[in-house]
Tab-separated table of C-alpha atoms and ligand atoms in Angstrom:
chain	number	residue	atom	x	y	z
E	1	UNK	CA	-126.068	39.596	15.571
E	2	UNK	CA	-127.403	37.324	17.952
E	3	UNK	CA	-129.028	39.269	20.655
E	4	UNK	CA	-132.394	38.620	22.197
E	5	UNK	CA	-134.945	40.377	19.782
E	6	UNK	CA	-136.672	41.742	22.827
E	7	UNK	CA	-135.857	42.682	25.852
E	8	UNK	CA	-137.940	40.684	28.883
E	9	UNK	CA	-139.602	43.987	30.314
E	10	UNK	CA	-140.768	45.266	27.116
E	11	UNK	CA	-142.354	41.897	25.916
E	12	UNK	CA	-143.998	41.205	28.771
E	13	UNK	CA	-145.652	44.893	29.040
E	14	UNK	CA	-146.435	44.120	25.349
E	15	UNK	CA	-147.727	40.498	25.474
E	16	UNK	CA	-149.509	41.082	29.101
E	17	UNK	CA	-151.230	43.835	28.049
E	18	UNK	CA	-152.744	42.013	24.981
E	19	UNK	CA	-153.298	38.485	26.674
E	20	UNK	CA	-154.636	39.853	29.500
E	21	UNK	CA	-157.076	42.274	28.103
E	22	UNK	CA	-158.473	40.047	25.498
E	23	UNK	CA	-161.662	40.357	25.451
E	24	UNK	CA	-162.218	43.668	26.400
E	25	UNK	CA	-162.642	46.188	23.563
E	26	UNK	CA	-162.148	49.456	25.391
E	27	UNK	CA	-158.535	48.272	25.788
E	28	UNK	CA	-157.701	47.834	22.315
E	29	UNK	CA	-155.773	50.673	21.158
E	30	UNK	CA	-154.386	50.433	24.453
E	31	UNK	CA	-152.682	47.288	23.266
E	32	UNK	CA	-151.914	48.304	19.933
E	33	UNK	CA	-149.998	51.144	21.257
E	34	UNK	CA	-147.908	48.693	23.627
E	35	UNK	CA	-146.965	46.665	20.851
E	36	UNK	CA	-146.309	49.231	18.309
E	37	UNK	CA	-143.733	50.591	21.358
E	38	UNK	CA	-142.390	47.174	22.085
E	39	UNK	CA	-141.690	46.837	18.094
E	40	UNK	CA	-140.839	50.313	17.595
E	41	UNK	CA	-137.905	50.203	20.614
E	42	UNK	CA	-136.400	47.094	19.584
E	43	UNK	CA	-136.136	47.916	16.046
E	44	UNK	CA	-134.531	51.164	16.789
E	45	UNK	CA	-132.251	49.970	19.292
E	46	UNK	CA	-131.403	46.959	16.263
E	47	UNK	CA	-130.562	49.827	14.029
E	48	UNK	CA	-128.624	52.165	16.291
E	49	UNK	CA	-126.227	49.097	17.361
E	50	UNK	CA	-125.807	48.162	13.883
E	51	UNK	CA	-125.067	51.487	12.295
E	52	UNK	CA	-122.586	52.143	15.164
E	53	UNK	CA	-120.821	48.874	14.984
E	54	UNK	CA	-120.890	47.788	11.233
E	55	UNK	CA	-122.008	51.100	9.262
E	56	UNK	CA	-125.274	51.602	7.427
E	57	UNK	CA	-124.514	48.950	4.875
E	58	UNK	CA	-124.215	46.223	7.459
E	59	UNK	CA	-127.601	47.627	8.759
E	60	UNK	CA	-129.606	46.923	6.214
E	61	UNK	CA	-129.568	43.491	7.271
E	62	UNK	CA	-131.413	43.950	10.455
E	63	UNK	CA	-133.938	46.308	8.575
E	64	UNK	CA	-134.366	43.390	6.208
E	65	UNK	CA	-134.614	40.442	8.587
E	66	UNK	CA	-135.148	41.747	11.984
E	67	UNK	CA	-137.710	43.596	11.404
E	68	UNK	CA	-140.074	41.091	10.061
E	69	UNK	CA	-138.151	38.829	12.686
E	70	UNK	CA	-139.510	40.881	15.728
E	71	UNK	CA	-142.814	41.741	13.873
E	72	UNK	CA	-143.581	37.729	13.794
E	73	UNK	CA	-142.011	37.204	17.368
E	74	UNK	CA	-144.654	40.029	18.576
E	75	UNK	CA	-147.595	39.050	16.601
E	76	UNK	CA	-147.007	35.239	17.527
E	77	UNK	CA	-147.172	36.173	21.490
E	78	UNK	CA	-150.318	38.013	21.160
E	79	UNK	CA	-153.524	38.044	19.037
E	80	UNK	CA	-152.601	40.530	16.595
E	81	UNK	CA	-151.024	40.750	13.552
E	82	UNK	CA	-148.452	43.672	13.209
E	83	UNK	CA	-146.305	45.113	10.378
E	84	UNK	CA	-145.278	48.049	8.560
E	85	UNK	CA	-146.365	49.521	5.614
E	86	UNK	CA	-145.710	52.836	3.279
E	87	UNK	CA	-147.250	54.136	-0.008
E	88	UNK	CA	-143.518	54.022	-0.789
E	89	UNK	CA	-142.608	50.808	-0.061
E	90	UNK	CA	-138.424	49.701	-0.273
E	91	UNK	CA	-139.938	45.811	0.022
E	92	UNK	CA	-142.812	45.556	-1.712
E	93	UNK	CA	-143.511	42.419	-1.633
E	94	UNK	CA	-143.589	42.248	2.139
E	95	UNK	CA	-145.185	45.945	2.908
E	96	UNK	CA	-147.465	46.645	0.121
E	97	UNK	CA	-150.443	48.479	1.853
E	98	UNK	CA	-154.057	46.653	0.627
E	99	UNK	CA	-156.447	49.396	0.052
E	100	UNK	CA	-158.074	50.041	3.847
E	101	UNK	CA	-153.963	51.026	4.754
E	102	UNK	CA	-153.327	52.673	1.158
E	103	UNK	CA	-156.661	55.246	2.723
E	104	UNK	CA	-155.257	55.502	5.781
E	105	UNK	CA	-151.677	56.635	4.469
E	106	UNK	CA	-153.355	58.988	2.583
E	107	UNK	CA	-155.146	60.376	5.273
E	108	UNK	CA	-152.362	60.362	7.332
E	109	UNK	CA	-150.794	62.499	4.497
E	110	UNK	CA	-154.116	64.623	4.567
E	111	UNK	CA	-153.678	65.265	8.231
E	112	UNK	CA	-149.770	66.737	8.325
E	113	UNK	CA	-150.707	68.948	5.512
E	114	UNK	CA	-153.399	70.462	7.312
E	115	UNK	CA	-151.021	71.000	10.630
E	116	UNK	CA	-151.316	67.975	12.863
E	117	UNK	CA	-147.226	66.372	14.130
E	118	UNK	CA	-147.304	62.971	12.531
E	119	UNK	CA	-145.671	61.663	15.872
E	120	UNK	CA	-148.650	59.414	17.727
E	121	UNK	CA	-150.957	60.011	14.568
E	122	UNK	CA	-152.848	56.920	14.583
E	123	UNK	CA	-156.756	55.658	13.003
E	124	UNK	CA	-158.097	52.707	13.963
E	125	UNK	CA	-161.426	50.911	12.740
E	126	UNK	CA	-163.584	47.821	13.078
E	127	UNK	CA	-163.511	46.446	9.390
E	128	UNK	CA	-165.428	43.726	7.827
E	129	UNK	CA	-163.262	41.611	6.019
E	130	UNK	CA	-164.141	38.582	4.140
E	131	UNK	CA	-163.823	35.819	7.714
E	132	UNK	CA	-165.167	38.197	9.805
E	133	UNK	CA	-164.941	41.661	11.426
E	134	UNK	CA	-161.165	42.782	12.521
E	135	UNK	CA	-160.248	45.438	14.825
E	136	UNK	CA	-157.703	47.571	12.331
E	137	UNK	CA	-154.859	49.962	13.983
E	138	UNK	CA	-151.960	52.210	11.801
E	139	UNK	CA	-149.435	54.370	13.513
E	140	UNK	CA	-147.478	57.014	11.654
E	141	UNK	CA	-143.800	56.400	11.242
E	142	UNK	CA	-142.465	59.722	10.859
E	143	UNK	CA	-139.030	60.121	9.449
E	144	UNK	CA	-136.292	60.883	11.430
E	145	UNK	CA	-132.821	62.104	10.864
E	146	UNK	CA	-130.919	58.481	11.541
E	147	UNK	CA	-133.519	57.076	8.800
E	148	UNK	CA	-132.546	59.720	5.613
E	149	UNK	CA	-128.915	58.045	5.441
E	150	UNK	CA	-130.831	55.118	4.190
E	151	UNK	CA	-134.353	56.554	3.055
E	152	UNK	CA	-133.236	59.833	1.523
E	153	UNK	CA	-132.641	61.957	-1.514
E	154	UNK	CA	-128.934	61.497	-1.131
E	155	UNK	CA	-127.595	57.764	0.018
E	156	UNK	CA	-123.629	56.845	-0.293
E	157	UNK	CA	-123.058	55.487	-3.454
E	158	UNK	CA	-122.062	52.377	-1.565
E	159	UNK	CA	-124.925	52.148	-0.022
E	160	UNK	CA	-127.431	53.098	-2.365
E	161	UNK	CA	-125.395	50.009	-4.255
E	162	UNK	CA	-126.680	47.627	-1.633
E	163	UNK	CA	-130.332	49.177	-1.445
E	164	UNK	CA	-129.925	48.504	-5.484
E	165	UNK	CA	-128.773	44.789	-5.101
E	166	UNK	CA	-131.162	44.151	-2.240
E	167	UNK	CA	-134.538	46.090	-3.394
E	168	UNK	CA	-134.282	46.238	-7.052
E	169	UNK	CA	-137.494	47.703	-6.853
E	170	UNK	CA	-137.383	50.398	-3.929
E	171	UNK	CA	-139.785	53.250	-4.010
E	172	UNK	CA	-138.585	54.748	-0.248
E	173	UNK	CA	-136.318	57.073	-1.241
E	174	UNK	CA	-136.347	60.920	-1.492
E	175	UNK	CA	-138.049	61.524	2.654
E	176	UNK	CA	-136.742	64.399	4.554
E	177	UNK	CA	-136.556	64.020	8.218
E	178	UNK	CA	-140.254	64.772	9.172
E	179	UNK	CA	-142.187	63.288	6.200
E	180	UNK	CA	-144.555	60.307	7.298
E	181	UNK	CA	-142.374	57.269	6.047
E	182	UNK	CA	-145.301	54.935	6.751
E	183	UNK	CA	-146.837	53.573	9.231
E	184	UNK	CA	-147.272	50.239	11.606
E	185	UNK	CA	-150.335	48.433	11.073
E	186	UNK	CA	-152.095	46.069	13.324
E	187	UNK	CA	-154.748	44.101	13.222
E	188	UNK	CA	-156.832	41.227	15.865
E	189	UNK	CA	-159.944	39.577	14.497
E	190	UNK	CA	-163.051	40.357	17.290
J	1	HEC	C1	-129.479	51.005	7.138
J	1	HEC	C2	-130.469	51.477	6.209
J	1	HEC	C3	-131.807	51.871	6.791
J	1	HEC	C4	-132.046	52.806	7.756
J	1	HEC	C5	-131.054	53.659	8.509
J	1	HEC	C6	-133.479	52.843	7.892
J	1	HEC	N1	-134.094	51.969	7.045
J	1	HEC	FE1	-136.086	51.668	6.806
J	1	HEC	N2	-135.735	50.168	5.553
J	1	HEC	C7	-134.498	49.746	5.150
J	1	HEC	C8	-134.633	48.507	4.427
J	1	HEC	C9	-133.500	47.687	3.839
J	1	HEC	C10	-136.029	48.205	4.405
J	1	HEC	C11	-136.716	46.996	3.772
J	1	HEC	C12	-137.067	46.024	4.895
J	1	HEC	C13	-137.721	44.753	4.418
J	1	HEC	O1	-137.136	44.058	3.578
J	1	HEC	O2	-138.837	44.461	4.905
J	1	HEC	C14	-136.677	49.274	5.116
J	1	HEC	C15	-138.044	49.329	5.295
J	1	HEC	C16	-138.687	50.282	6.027
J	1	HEC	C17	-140.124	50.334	6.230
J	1	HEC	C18	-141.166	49.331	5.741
J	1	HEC	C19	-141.865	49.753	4.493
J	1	HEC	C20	-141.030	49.569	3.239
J	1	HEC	O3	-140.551	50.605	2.732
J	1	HEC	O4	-140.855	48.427	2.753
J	1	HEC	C21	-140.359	51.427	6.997
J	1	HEC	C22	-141.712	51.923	7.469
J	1	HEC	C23	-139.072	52.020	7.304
J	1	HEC	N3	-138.074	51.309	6.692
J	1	HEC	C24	-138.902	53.125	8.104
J	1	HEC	C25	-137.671	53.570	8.563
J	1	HEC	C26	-137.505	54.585	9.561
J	1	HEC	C27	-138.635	55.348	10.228
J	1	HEC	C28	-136.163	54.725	9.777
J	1	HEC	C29	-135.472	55.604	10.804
J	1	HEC	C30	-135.818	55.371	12.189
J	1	HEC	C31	-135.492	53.793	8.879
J	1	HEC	N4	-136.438	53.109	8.164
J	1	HEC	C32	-134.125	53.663	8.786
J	1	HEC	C33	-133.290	50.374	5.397
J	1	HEC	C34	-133.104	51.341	6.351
């Protein structure tokens, strides 16, 4: 799998938007949004090509590497920083929520019980962290139908063999296509 990571159009509408806007607060979610989009398309279209050509167990790899892959490429062509996180994370090590994201999780958890779509669900907040304030930005992943073969209460055996090899210690398992699976996270110091 050696395709471009990103198509041209959507890094430029993701990288112009945050380059050009820099400095101007009132734009910020703005910009979060474009590059949640920009990371959110090319992951899924990753995924899609992958399942259809080599099966679920040959997609794992791009969940494993091209995600963080297109996560760096995006967060090296702008200011922010941008991942994805879950309270029930399948990597751990990589996507363990500290404890501003574990509140917002929870709260995003909060909101779809009391009736709001988890679809654009998002909280952002200026946060003082220890070299300075940072502009902090979570979208809610919701979980949908192509993502249960892999995150659900019933994988393949074959597959949930190669979840088993991979993640020894995988906690995202058991969603049902509308649960919040997680949630992108973004932050740009101010
Ligand atoms: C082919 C199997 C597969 C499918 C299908 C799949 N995932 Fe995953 N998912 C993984 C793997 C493997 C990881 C661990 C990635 C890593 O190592 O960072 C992961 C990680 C994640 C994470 C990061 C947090 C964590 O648990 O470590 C989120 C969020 C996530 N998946 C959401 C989704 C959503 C939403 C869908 C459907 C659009 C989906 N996944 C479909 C295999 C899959």
């Amino acid at each position: 799998m050696t395709k471009p990571l990103l198509t041209a159009a959507t890094l430029a509408l993701a990288v112009g938007a945050a380059v050009s806007h820099a400095e101007d607060t009132i734009d910020e979610p703005w910009e979060a949004r474009a590059l949640i989009k920009a990371f959110a398309t090319s992951l899924q279209g990753e995924l899609k090509g992958a399942m259809a050509e080599g099966g679920p167990v040959c997609a794992i790899q791009v969940c494993k590497e091209e995600a963080p892959a297109i996560a760096a490429d995006l967060s090296q062509r702008s200011e922010w920083q941008i991942g994805r996180t879950s309270l029930k994370t399948r990597n751990g090590a990589r996507n363990a929520p500290d404890a501003w994201e574990t509140n917002v999780l929870e709260q995003f958890e909060s909101r779809q019980r009391n009736g709001e779509s988890p679809k654009g669900m998002t909280y952002a907040e200026v946060v003082t962290m220890d070299d300075g304030k940072v502009y902090r930005h979570m979208q809610a992943i919701p979980t949908g139908q192509v993502c249960v073969a892999c995150h659900g209460a019933r994988i393949a055996p074959e597959l949930a063999e190669a979840i088993d090899a991979a993640y020894p210690e995988d906690q995202a398992r058991g969603y049902k296509a509308g649960d919040i699976r997680g949630a992108f996270t973004l932050s740009k110091p101010m």
